[in-house]
CSV table of C-alpha atoms in Angstrom, one decimal:
chain,number,residue,atom,x,y,z
A,241,MET,CA,29.6,-15.7,8.4
A,242,PHE,CA,28.1,-12.8,6.8
A,243,ALA,CA,26.3,-11.3,9.7
A,244,GLU,CA,29.5,-11.9,11.8
A,245,LYS,CA,31.1,-9.7,9.7
A,246,LEU,CA,29.1,-6.6,10.3
A,247,SER,CA,28.1,-4.5,13.6
A,248,ALA,CA,25.3,-5.1,14.4
A,249,ARG,CA,23.3,-1.9,13.0
A,250,ASN,CA,25.2,-2.3,9.9
A,251,PHE,CA,23.5,-5.9,9.4
A,252,GLU,CA,19.9,-4.6,10.1
A,253,LEU,CA,20.2,-2.1,7.6
A,254,VAL,CA,21.8,-4.6,5.0
A,255,CYS,CA,18.4,-7.0,6.0
A,256,VAL,CA,16.2,-3.5,5.8
A,257,VAL,CA,17.3,-2.3,2.6
A,258,MET,CA,17.1,-6.1,1.2
A,259,LEU,CA,13.3,-6.3,2.3
A,260,GLY,CA,12.5,-2.5,0.9
A,261,PHE,CA,14.1,-3.7,-2.4
A,262,GLY,CA,12.3,-6.9,-2.4
A,263,HIS,CA,9.3,-5.0,-2.1
A,264,LEU,CA,10.3,-2.4,-4.7
A,265,CYS,CA,10.4,-4.9,-7.4
A,266,ILE,CA,7.3,-6.8,-6.5
A,267,MET,CA,5.4,-3.7,-6.1
A,268,THR,CA,6.4,-1.9,-9.0
A,269,GLY,CA,4.1,-4.1,-11.0
A,270,CYS,CA,1.2,-4.0,-8.5
A,271,ASP,CA,0.5,-0.8,-7.9
A,272,SER,CA,1.9,0.7,-11.5
A,273,GLN,CA,-0.7,-1.5,-13.4
A,274,ALA,CA,-3.1,-0.9,-10.4
A,275,PHE,CA,-3.1,3.1,-11.8
A,276,ILE,CA,-4.1,1.3,-15.4
A,277,LEU,CA,-5.8,-1.4,-14.7
A,278,GLU,CA,-9.6,-0.1,-14.9
A,279,SER,CA,-8.5,1.7,-18.4
A,280,VAL,CA,-6.5,-1.4,-19.8
A,281,ILE,CA,-9.1,-3.5,-19.1
A,282,HIS,CA,-12.0,-1.3,-20.5
A,283,SER,CA,-9.5,-0.9,-23.6
A,284,ILE,CA,-9.6,-4.5,-24.4
A,285,HIS,CA,-13.3,-4.3,-23.6
A,286,GLU,CA,-13.6,-1.5,-26.0
A,287,ARG,CA,-12.2,-3.9,-28.8
A,288,ASP,CA,-14.0,-7.5,-28.0
A,289,PRO,CA,-16.7,-7.5,-25.6
A,290,SER,CA,-16.5,-11.1,-25.1
A,291,THR,CA,-13.3,-10.9,-23.9
A,292,ILE,CA,-13.4,-9.6,-20.4
A,293,ASN,CA,-16.4,-7.4,-18.6
A,294,SER,CA,-15.9,-3.2,-18.8
A,295,HIS,CA,-15.4,-2.9,-14.8
A,296,ALA,CA,-13.3,-6.2,-14.4
A,297,GLY,CA,-10.2,-3.5,-13.5
A,298,TYR,CA,-12.2,-2.9,-10.1
A,299,TYR,CA,-14.0,-6.4,-9.7
A,300,GLY,CA,-10.3,-8.1,-10.4
A,301,GLN,CA,-9.1,-5.8,-7.7
A,302,ALA,CA,-12.1,-6.3,-5.4
A,303,THR,CA,-11.5,-9.9,-6.0
A,304,CYS,CA,-8.1,-9.5,-4.8
A,305,TYR,CA,-8.6,-8.0,-1.6
A,306,LEU,CA,-11.4,-10.6,-1.1
A,307,ALA,CA,-9.1,-13.4,-1.1
A,308,PHE,CA,-6.8,-11.0,0.8
A,309,VAL,CA,-9.2,-11.0,3.7
A,310,LEU,CA,-10.0,-14.2,3.8
A,311,THR,CA,-6.0,-15.4,4.3
A,312,CYS,CA,-5.4,-13.1,6.5
A,313,LEU,CA,-7.0,-14.9,8.9
A,314,LEU,CA,-4.6,-17.9,7.9
A,315,SER,CA,-1.6,-15.8,7.6
A,316,PRO,CA,0.2,-15.6,11.1
A,317,THR,CA,-0.2,-19.6,11.3
A,318,PHE,CA,1.3,-20.4,7.8
A,319,LEU,CA,4.0,-18.1,9.0
A,320,TYR,CA,5.1,-20.2,12.3
A,321,ALA,CA,5.0,-23.3,9.9
A,322,THR,CA,7.4,-21.8,7.7
A,323,SER,CA,9.6,-18.5,8.0
A,324,ALA,CA,9.2,-14.8,7.4
A,325,LYS,CA,11.5,-15.3,4.4
A,326,THR,CA,10.0,-18.1,2.9
A,327,THR,CA,6.7,-16.9,3.5
A,328,LEU,CA,8.0,-13.4,1.5
A,329,PHE,CA,9.1,-15.8,-1.0
A,330,ILE,CA,5.7,-17.5,-1.6
A,331,ALA,CA,4.1,-14.4,-1.9
A,332,SER,CA,6.4,-12.7,-4.2
A,333,VAL,CA,5.6,-16.2,-6.9
A,334,CYS,CA,1.9,-15.2,-6.3
A,335,PHE,CA,2.7,-11.6,-7.4
A,336,THR,CA,4.3,-12.6,-10.5
A,337,SER,CA,1.3,-14.5,-11.6
A,338,PHE,CA,-1.0,-11.6,-12.0
A,339,PRO,CA,1.2,-9.8,-15.0
A,340,LEU,CA,1.5,-12.9,-16.7
A,341,GLY,CA,-1.9,-12.9,-17.1
A,342,PHE,CA,-1.6,-10.2,-19.6
A,343,LEU,CA,0.5,-11.8,-22.4
A,344,TYR,CA,-2.8,-13.5,-23.2
A,345,THR,CA,-6.1,-12.0,-21.9
A,346,ASN,CA,-8.3,-14.5,-20.6
A,347,GLN,CA,-11.0,-13.8,-18.2
A,348,TYR,CA,-10.5,-16.8,-15.9
A,349,TYR,CA,-7.0,-16.8,-15.3
A,350,TYR,CA,-7.5,-12.8,-14.8
A,351,PHE,CA,-9.9,-13.7,-11.6
A,352,PHE,CA,-7.8,-16.8,-10.6
A,353,SER,CA,-4.6,-14.5,-10.6
A,354,ALA,CA,-6.3,-11.8,-9.0
A,355,ALA,CA,-7.4,-13.7,-6.2
A,356,LEU,CA,-3.6,-15.4,-6.1
A,357,ASN,CA,-2.4,-12.2,-5.9
A,358,GLY,CA,-4.8,-11.4,-2.7
A,359,VAL,CA,-3.0,-14.7,-1.6
A,360,GLY,CA,0.3,-13.2,-1.6
A,361,PHE,CA,-0.9,-9.6,-0.1
A,362,ALA,CA,-1.7,-11.6,3.2
A,363,LEU,CA,1.3,-13.7,3.1
A,364,TYR,CA,3.7,-10.5,2.2
A,365,TYR,CA,2.6,-8.2,4.9
A,366,THR,CA,2.7,-10.9,7.6
A,367,GLY,CA,6.5,-12.2,6.3
A,368,ASN,CA,7.2,-8.4,6.5
A,369,GLY,CA,6.1,-7.6,9.8
A,370,GLY,CA,7.9,-11.0,10.8
A,371,TYR,CA,11.0,-10.1,9.1
A,372,LEU,CA,10.9,-6.4,10.5
A,373,THR,CA,10.6,-7.3,14.2
A,374,SER,CA,13.3,-9.9,14.5
A,375,HIS,CA,15.6,-7.4,12.2
A,376,SER,CA,15.0,-4.7,14.7
A,377,THR,CA,15.4,-3.6,18.5
A,378,ARG,CA,12.8,-1.3,19.9
A,379,LYS,CA,14.9,1.4,19.4
A,380,THR,CA,15.2,1.0,15.8
A,381,LEU,CA,12.0,-0.2,14.8
A,382,GLU,CA,10.3,3.1,13.9
A,383,ALA,CA,13.2,3.8,11.7
A,384,ASN,CA,13.8,0.4,9.7
A,385,VAL,CA,10.1,0.5,8.9
A,386,SER,CA,10.6,3.7,7.2
A,387,ILE,CA,13.3,3.2,5.7
A,388,SER,CA,12.1,-0.1,4.2
A,389,TRP,CA,9.2,1.6,3.2
A,390,ALA,CA,10.8,4.8,1.8
A,391,ILE,CA,12.8,2.0,-0.5
A,392,GLY,CA,9.7,-0.6,-1.1
A,393,SER,CA,7.9,2.8,-2.6
A,394,SER,CA,10.1,3.8,-5.1
A,395,CYS,CA,8.8,1.1,-7.3
A,396,MET,CA,6.4,3.9,-8.2
A,397,ILE,CA,8.8,5.9,-9.5
A,398,VAL,CA,10.3,2.7,-11.3
A,399,GLY,CA,7.0,2.3,-12.6
A,400,SER,CA,6.1,5.5,-13.9
A,401,ALA,CA,9.5,5.3,-15.9
A,402,ILE,CA,8.0,2.1,-17.4
A,403,ILE,CA,5.1,3.7,-18.1
A,404,ALA,CA,6.7,6.7,-20.1
A,405,LEU,CA,9.1,5.0,-21.7
A,406,ILE,CA,6.5,2.3,-23.0
A,407,THR,CA,3.7,4.9,-23.8
A,408,TYR,CA,6.4,6.9,-25.7
A,409,PHE,CA,7.4,3.8,-27.9
A,410,THR,CA,3.8,3.0,-28.5
A,411,ALA,CA,1.4,5.7,-28.0
A,412,GLY,CA,3.6,9.0,-27.9
A,413,LYS,CA,4.5,9.3,-31.6
A,414,GLN,CA,1.0,8.9,-32.6
A,415,ASN,CA,-1.3,11.5,-33.8
A,416,ILE,CA,-3.8,12.3,-31.0
A,417,THR,CA,-6.2,14.9,-31.8
A,418,THR,CA,-8.0,16.5,-29.0
A,419,ASP,CA,-11.3,16.6,-30.6
A,420,VAL,CA,-12.9,14.0,-33.0
A,421,VAL,CA,-14.8,14.9,-36.0
A,422,GLU,CA,-18.3,13.4,-36.6
A,423,VAL,CA,-19.8,13.6,-39.8
A,424,VAL,CA,-23.5,13.8,-40.0
A,425,GLY,CA,-25.2,14.2,-43.2
A,426,ASN,CA,-23.7,17.0,-44.2
A,427,LEU,CA,-22.8,18.2,-41.2
A,428,THR,CA,-19.6,18.5,-39.6
A,429,THR,CA,-19.8,18.6,-35.9
A,430,VAL,CA,-16.7,18.9,-33.3
A,431,SER,CA,-17.8,17.1,-29.9
A,432,ALA,CA,-15.1,16.0,-27.0
A,433,PRO,CA,-12.6,13.2,-27.5
A,434,PHE,CA,-12.5,9.8,-26.6
A,435,GLU,CA,-11.1,8.3,-23.3
A,436,ARG,CA,-7.4,7.5,-23.1
A,437,ARG,CA,-7.0,3.8,-24.6
A,438,PHE,CA,-4.3,1.4,-24.3
A,439,SER,CA,-3.2,-0.7,-27.5
A,440,ASP,CA,-2.3,-4.0,-27.1
A,441,THR,CA,1.0,-3.6,-28.2
A,442,GLU,CA,1.4,-1.6,-24.9
A,443,ILE,CA,-0.6,-3.4,-22.6
A,444,TYR,CA,1.6,-6.5,-23.9
A,445,LEU,CA,4.9,-4.7,-23.2
A,446,LEU,CA,4.0,-2.8,-20.1
A,447,PHE,CA,2.9,-6.1,-18.3
A,448,SER,CA,6.1,-8.1,-19.6
A,449,VAL,CA,8.2,-5.8,-18.0
A,450,PHE,CA,6.4,-6.1,-15.0
A,451,ALA,CA,6.7,-9.7,-14.6
A,452,VAL,CA,10.3,-9.3,-15.5
A,453,ILE,CA,10.9,-7.1,-12.3
A,454,SER,CA,9.1,-8.6,-10.2
A,455,GLY,CA,10.2,-12.0,-11.0
A,456,ILE,CA,13.9,-9.8,-9.5
A,457,GLY,CA,11.7,-9.5,-6.7
A,458,ASN,CA,11.3,-13.3,-6.1
A,459,LEU,CA,15.1,-13.7,-6.0
A,460,THR,CA,15.8,-11.1,-3.8
A,461,PHE,CA,13.8,-12.6,-0.9
A,462,LEU,CA,15.1,-16.2,-1.5
A,463,LEU,CA,18.7,-14.3,-1.0
A,464,LEU,CA,17.7,-12.4,2.1
A,465,PRO,CA,19.7,-12.8,5.6
A,466,SER,CA,17.8,-15.3,7.7
A,467,SER,CA,19.4,-15.1,11.0
A,468,ASP,CA,17.5,-13.0,13.9
A,469,ILE,CA,19.7,-9.8,15.3
A,470,ASP,CA,20.7,-9.9,19.0
A,471,ASN,CA,18.1,-8.0,21.1
A,472,CYS,CA,15.6,-8.3,18.1
A,473,ILE,CA,11.8,-7.5,19.3
A,474,GLU,CA,10.9,-11.1,18.8
A,475,SER,CA,12.5,-13.9,17.5
A,476,SER,CA,11.6,-15.5,14.1
A,477,LYS,CA,12.2,-19.1,16.1
A,478,LYS,CA,8.6,-20.0,16.5
A,479,THR,CA,7.4,-23.1,17.4
A,480,VAL,CA,3.5,-23.0,17.6
A,481,ALA,CA,1.6,-25.5,16.5
A,482,PHE,CA,-1.8,-25.1,13.6
A,483,ARG,CA,-4.7,-24.9,16.4
A,484,ASP,CA,-2.4,-22.7,18.8
A,485,GLY,CA,-2.1,-20.6,15.6
A,486,ILE,CA,-5.6,-20.0,15.2
A,487,LYS,CA,-6.7,-19.5,18.5
A,488,LEU,CA,-4.1,-16.7,19.0
A,489,MET,CA,-5.7,-14.9,15.8
A,490,GLY,CA,-9.2,-15.3,17.4
A,491,ARG,CA,-8.1,-13.6,20.8
A,492,ALA,CA,-6.1,-10.8,18.3
A,493,MET,CA,-9.1,-10.2,16.4
A,494,ILE,CA,-11.5,-9.9,19.6
A,495,SER,CA,-8.7,-7.8,21.6
A,496,PRO,CA,-10.3,-4.3,22.5
A,497,LYS,CA,-6.2,-3.1,21.5
A,498,MET,CA,-7.5,-4.0,18.0
A,499,PHE,CA,-11.3,-2.9,18.3
A,500,ILE,CA,-10.3,0.7,19.1
A,501,LEU,CA,-8.0,0.5,16.2
A,502,ILE,CA,-10.5,-0.4,13.4
A,503,PRO,CA,-11.2,2.6,12.0
A,504,MET,CA,-7.7,3.5,11.3
A,505,PHE,CA,-7.2,0.4,9.4
A,506,ILE,CA,-10.2,0.5,7.5
A,507,LEU,CA,-9.0,4.4,6.8
A,508,THR,CA,-5.9,2.6,5.1
A,509,GLY,CA,-8.0,0.4,3.4
A,510,VAL,CA,-10.4,2.9,1.9
A,511,HIS,CA,-7.7,5.5,1.1
A,512,THR,CA,-5.3,2.8,-0.9
A,513,SER,CA,-8.2,1.6,-3.2
A,514,PHE,CA,-8.6,5.8,-3.8
A,515,TRP,CA,-5.0,6.6,-4.7
A,516,VAL,CA,-4.1,3.6,-6.3
A,517,SER,CA,-7.0,2.6,-8.8
A,518,ILE,CA,-9.7,4.9,-8.6
A,519,TYR,CA,-8.6,8.9,-9.0
A,520,PRO,CA,-5.5,7.3,-11.5
A,521,THR,CA,-8.9,6.5,-13.5
A,522,THR,CA,-10.4,9.7,-13.4
A,523,LEU,CA,-7.1,10.8,-15.6
A,524,THR,CA,-7.8,8.2,-18.4
A,525,PHE,CA,-12.0,8.6,-18.1
A,526,ASN,CA,-11.8,12.5,-18.3
A,527,SER,CA,-12.6,13.1,-22.1
A,528,TYR,CA,-10.8,16.5,-22.2
A,529,LEU,CA,-7.5,15.0,-20.9
A,530,SER,CA,-7.0,11.9,-23.3
A,531,SER,CA,-4.0,13.9,-25.4
A,532,MET,CA,-2.3,13.9,-22.1
A,533,ILE,CA,-1.0,10.3,-22.5
A,534,TYR,CA,1.9,10.7,-20.0
A,535,LEU,CA,-0.6,11.5,-16.9
A,536,PRO,CA,-0.4,8.0,-15.7
A,537,ALA,CA,3.5,8.2,-15.5
A,538,ILE,CA,3.3,11.6,-13.6
A,539,TYR,CA,0.8,10.3,-11.3
A,540,SER,CA,3.1,7.0,-10.2
A,541,LEU,CA,6.3,9.5,-10.4
A,542,GLY,CA,4.6,12.0,-7.9
A,543,VAL,CA,3.2,8.9,-5.8
A,544,GLY,CA,6.7,7.1,-5.3
A,545,LEU,CA,8.6,10.4,-4.4
A,546,GLY,CA,5.6,11.7,-2.0
A,547,GLU,CA,6.2,8.3,-0.4
A,548,THR,CA,9.9,8.3,-0.7
A,549,ILE,CA,10.6,11.8,1.1
A,550,MET,CA,7.9,11.0,3.6
A,551,GLY,CA,9.4,7.8,4.4
A,552,MET,CA,12.8,9.4,5.0
A,553,PHE,CA,11.8,12.8,6.7
A,554,ILE,CA,10.0,9.7,9.5
A,555,SER,CA,12.9,7.9,9.8
A,556,PHE,CA,15.0,11.7,10.5
A,557,MET,CA,12.5,12.7,12.9
A,558,SER,CA,11.9,9.9,14.7
A,559,LYS,CA,15.7,9.7,16.1
A,560,ARG,CA,14.8,13.0,17.5
A,561,VAL,CA,11.3,13.2,18.7
A,562,LYS,CA,10.2,10.3,21.1
A,563,ASN,CA,7.3,8.1,19.4
A,564,PHE,CA,7.1,10.9,16.3
A,565,GLY,CA,6.0,7.6,14.1
A,566,MET,CA,3.0,7.0,16.0
A,567,LEU,CA,0.1,10.0,16.7
A,568,PRO,CA,2.1,13.0,15.2
A,569,THR,CA,3.1,10.8,11.8
A,570,LEU,CA,-0.7,10.0,12.2
A,571,LEU,CA,-2.0,13.4,12.2
A,572,ILE,CA,-0.1,14.5,9.6
A,573,GLY,CA,-1.5,11.7,7.6
A,574,CYS,CA,-4.7,12.8,8.3
A,575,PHE,CA,-4.3,16.3,7.1
A,576,LEU,CA,-2.2,15.4,4.0
A,577,THR,CA,-5.0,12.6,2.9
A,578,SER,CA,-7.9,15.5,3.5
A,579,LEU,CA,-6.1,17.8,1.2
A,580,TYR,CA,-5.4,15.3,-1.3
A,581,CYS,CA,-8.8,15.0,-1.0
A,582,LEU,CA,-9.7,18.8,-1.5
A,583,LEU,CA,-7.6,19.2,-4.6
A,584,ILE,CA,-9.7,16.2,-6.3
A,585,VAL,CA,-12.6,17.3,-6.0
A,586,LEU,CA,-11.9,20.5,-6.8
A,587,SER,CA,-10.9,19.2,-10.4
A,588,THR,CA,-12.4,16.1,-11.2
A,589,PRO,CA,-16.1,15.5,-13.0
A,590,ALA,CA,-18.0,13.8,-10.6
A,591,ASP,CA,-18.7,10.6,-12.7
A,592,ALA,CA,-15.1,10.2,-14.0
A,593,PRO,CA,-14.4,7.3,-11.6
A,594,MET,CA,-17.4,5.2,-12.9
A,595,ALA,CA,-17.1,5.5,-16.5
A,596,PRO,CA,-15.8,7.6,-19.6
A,597,THR,CA,-17.4,11.4,-19.2
A,598,ASN,CA,-17.6,14.6,-20.7
A,599,ASP,CA,-18.7,16.4,-17.5
A,600,LEU,CA,-16.5,19.5,-16.5
A,601,PRO,CA,-15.5,19.6,-12.9
A,602,TRP,CA,-16.1,22.2,-10.0
A,603,LEU,CA,-13.6,24.6,-10.6
A,604,PHE,CA,-10.8,23.6,-13.1
A,605,GLN,CA,-9.5,20.9,-15.5
A,606,PRO,CA,-6.5,18.6,-14.0
A,607,THR,CA,-3.2,20.2,-15.6
A,608,ARG,CA,0.0,18.2,-15.4
A,609,ILE,CA,1.5,20.0,-12.6
A,610,LEU,CA,-1.8,19.8,-10.3
A,611,VAL,CA,-1.5,15.8,-11.2
A,612,PHE,CA,1.8,15.6,-9.7
A,613,ILE,CA,1.6,17.6,-6.6
A,614,ILE,CA,-1.7,15.7,-6.1
A,615,ALA,CA,0.4,12.6,-7.0
A,616,LEU,CA,3.2,13.9,-4.5
A,617,ILE,CA,0.4,14.5,-1.6
A,618,GLY,CA,-1.1,11.2,-1.8
A,619,GLY,CA,2.0,9.7,-1.6
A,620,MET,CA,3.2,11.3,1.6
A,621,SER,CA,0.0,10.4,3.4
A,622,ASP,CA,0.1,7.0,2.4
A,623,CYS,CA,3.3,6.7,3.3
A,624,CYS,CA,2.4,8.7,6.9
A,625,LEU,CA,-0.7,5.7,7.6
A,626,CYS,CA,0.9,2.7,6.8
A,627,SER,CA,4.1,3.8,8.9
A,628,VAL,CA,2.1,4.1,11.9
A,629,ARG,CA,0.2,1.0,11.3
A,630,SER,CA,3.1,-0.7,11.0
A,631,VAL,CA,4.7,0.8,14.1
A,632,ILE,CA,0.9,-0.1,16.4
A,633,CYS,CA,0.9,-3.0,15.3
A,634,ALA,CA,4.4,-3.8,16.4
A,635,ILE,CA,4.1,-2.5,20.1
A,636,ALA,CA,0.3,-3.0,20.8
A,637,MET,CA,0.2,-6.4,21.5
A,638,PRO,CA,3.8,-7.5,22.4
A,639,ASN,CA,2.4,-11.2,22.4
A,640,ARG,CA,0.8,-11.8,19.1
A,641,ARG,CA,2.7,-9.2,16.9
A,642,ASP,CA,2.1,-11.6,14.1
A,643,GLN,CA,-1.7,-11.6,14.6
A,644,ALA,CA,-2.0,-8.1,15.0
A,645,TYR,CA,-0.6,-7.4,11.4
A,646,SER,CA,-2.8,-9.7,10.0
A,647,VAL,CA,-6.0,-8.0,11.6
A,648,SER,CA,-4.7,-5.2,10.7
A,649,LYS,CA,-4.4,-5.9,7.3
A,650,PHE,CA,-7.8,-8.0,7.6
A,651,TYR,CA,-9.6,-4.5,8.1
A,652,GLN,CA,-8.0,-3.0,5.4
A,653,SER,CA,-8.7,-5.0,3.2
A,654,ILE,CA,-12.1,-5.1,4.1
A,655,GLY,CA,-12.1,-1.6,3.2
A,656,THR,CA,-10.5,-2.2,0.4
A,657,CYS,CA,-12.5,-5.1,-1.2
A,658,VAL,CA,-16.3,-3.3,-0.2
A,659,ILE,CA,-15.0,-0.3,-2.1
A,660,PHE,CA,-14.1,-1.9,-5.2
A,661,PHE,CA,-17.0,-3.8,-5.7
A,662,ILE,CA,-19.0,-1.0,-5.4
A,663,SER,CA,-17.0,1.8,-7.2
A,664,PRO,CA,-18.7,1.3,-10.4
A,665,PHE,CA,-21.9,3.0,-8.9
A,666,LEU,CA,-20.0,5.6,-6.6
A,667,ASN,CA,-19.4,9.3,-7.7
A,668,ILE,CA,-16.1,11.4,-6.7
A,669,TYR,CA,-17.8,13.0,-3.4
A,670,TYR,CA,-18.5,9.6,-1.7
A,671,TYR,CA,-14.7,9.5,-1.9
A,672,THR,CA,-13.7,13.4,-1.4
A,673,PHE,CA,-15.9,13.6,1.6
A,674,GLY,CA,-15.9,10.3,3.2
A,675,ILE,CA,-12.6,9.7,4.0
A,676,PRO,CA,-11.9,12.8,5.5
A,677,ILE,CA,-14.6,12.3,8.3
A,678,LEU,CA,-12.8,8.7,8.4
A,679,CYS,CA,-9.7,10.5,9.0
A,680,ILE,CA,-11.1,12.5,11.8
A,681,ILE,CA,-12.8,9.1,13.5
A,682,ALA,CA,-9.3,6.8,13.2
A,683,ALA,CA,-7.2,10.1,14.7
A,684,VAL,CA,-9.6,10.0,17.7
A,685,CYS,CA,-9.4,6.2,18.4
A,686,PHE,CA,-6.0,6.3,17.7
A,687,TYR,CA,-5.2,9.0,20.4
A,688,HIS,CA,-6.7,6.9,23.0
A,689,GLU,CA,-4.3,3.9,21.9
A,690,ALA,CA,-1.8,5.4,21.9
A,691,ARG,CA,-1.9,7.3,25.0
A,692,ARG,CA,-2.6,3.8,26.7
A,693,ILE,CA,0.7,2.5,24.7
A,694,ASN,CA,2.5,5.4,26.5
A,695,LEU,CA,2.0,5.1,29.8
A,696,MET,CA,2.2,1.5,29.8
A,697,GLU,CA,5.5,1.9,28.3
A,698,GLN,CA,6.2,4.6,31.2
A,699,ASN,CA,5.2,2.0,34.2
A,700,MET,CA,7.7,-0.2,32.9
A,701,THR,CA,10.6,1.9,32.3
A,702,MET,CA,9.7,3.0,36.2
A,703,GLU,CA,9.7,-0.5,36.9
A,704,LEU,CA,13.0,-1.1,35.7
A,705,ASP,CA,14.6,1.8,37.4
A,706,GLN,CA,12.8,1.0,40.5
A,707,ALA,CA,14.5,-2.7,39.8
A,708,ALA,CA,18.3,-1.5,38.8
A,709,GLN,CA,18.1,1.1,41.9
A,710,ARG,CA,17.1,-1.8,44.7
A,711,LYS,CA,20.2,-3.9,43.1
A,712,ARG,CA,22.4,-1.0,43.9
A,713,THR,CA,21.2,-0.3,46.5
A,714,SER,CA,21.4,-4.0,47.9
A,715,LEU,CA,24.9,-4.8,46.3
A,716,TYR,CA,26.2,-1.6,48.4
A,717,GLU,CA,24.5,-2.6,51.6
A,718,THR,CA,26.4,-5.8,50.9
A,719,LEU,CA,30.0,-4.3,50.3
A,720,GLU,CA,29.4,-2.5,53.4
C-alpha cells in the first residue's frame, strides 16, 4: 500500500534514505568508538592492568575483521535463506552488542562482542548491497549509492557531537595542565604531559549513548519497505539452495573480474584501518596534544562532513557525467588519500600509532584546524573508494552481485585485519608511504576492468539498437 501511493522514484528515495539512516544509527557507535577505542582501552589498562591488554583496542578490531573475513564466505548464502531486510536487522543487533560490553568491561566478552561485530559487518554489507540492487535501476544506482552513503556517513557528525558533549561534562571542566611537574629530591622538573586519558564515567556515558542509538538502527531496519521496485537491477526474491550458494561464492572468488580488483579492495581495507583507528589514536597518544581534549570530536566531525559532502558531489555529478561513479571517482579518491597521508606524515610523531610518545613530528604539531582539514580530506577519500566499490560490484558480475559484494568485503577485511594485528609494531611511515603506492596499483588495475565494462555496455547497447532497428524494418515491410 505504501509503495502504491508514491511514484517509483520517490519510493526508491524513501527506501534509500531509510537504509542510509539505519546505517547512520549503527555506525555512529561503531565508527566513533573506533576513533578512540585504543586510547580508551589503554586508559582502562593504566588503571587496572589485569582488566584488559593495553593493545586490546587494536587486537579487538583485528578480531572483528577476522570474523568479518570468515563470515563473508557465507553471508550471500545467508541472504538467500532470509532476505535483505532480515539480514540488515540481524546485522544491526550484532553491532549493538559491542558498546554494551563497556558498561562493565570484561576481556572475554570484549573479544566475543568484537567477533560478533565482525559478523554484523559481513551481514550488513551483503544485506546493504542486496537491498540497493532490488531498490535501484541501472540509471539510478550510482546516485542511490551516493545518497545512502552520504546519509550513513553523517554518523561521524552525530558521533562528534556526542563525544564533544560527554567530554565537556566529564573532562572539559577539569583543570588540564600542559606539563607534568615532577619532584626529584630538592629539584622540581617540568616534563612533557601524559597522553589523553578517559575516565570511567566518560567511557560509561559514551558507550551507553552509542548502544541506544544503535538500538534505533535496529528499529529502522525492522521497518524497512521490503517490496522491490519495477525494473530493479536484481530482484530480492531468490531461490538458491545452500549448496548452490556456496558454488556461486566459489566461482566469484576465482573470477578474473574480481582478481583484477583485489588491489582496490585491499586499499579500501588498509585505508579504513588507518583513518578509523590508527591516525585518531596518534592524536591521543601524542603527549603534546593532551590538553586538546576535543580532538576526537573535531576529527569525527571533519570525517563526517567529508563523507557527506563527497557523497552529495558524486550523486550530483553521476546525473550529469556518464560513469562518473567509476574511474573518475576512484582517481579523485586516490589523490585525496595521498594528500591525506602527506599531511599526516608531516605532522605526526613516528611512534605515535604504537604507544604514548613525547617525540616531535617532521615539521609541525597538529592544530585543531589542521586535524579538521585532515579529517575532511580523509572522509572525502573514503567516500570515493567505498562508492566505487559498491558500483563496480553491482555491474562487474551481473549474475553474482551478492557474491561480488562479499568478495570485495572479504579482501577489504583481510587488509584491515592484517593491519590491526601488526599495528602495535608499525610506525607512521609504513602507512603514509605504503597507502599511496597501493593507490597507484589499484588505479591501474581498476582502469582495465572499467574499460572492459564500458566496452561490454557499448556492445549491449549496439545489439539492442540493432534489434530495435530490425523490428522497425520488419514492421514497415509488413505494413507495405
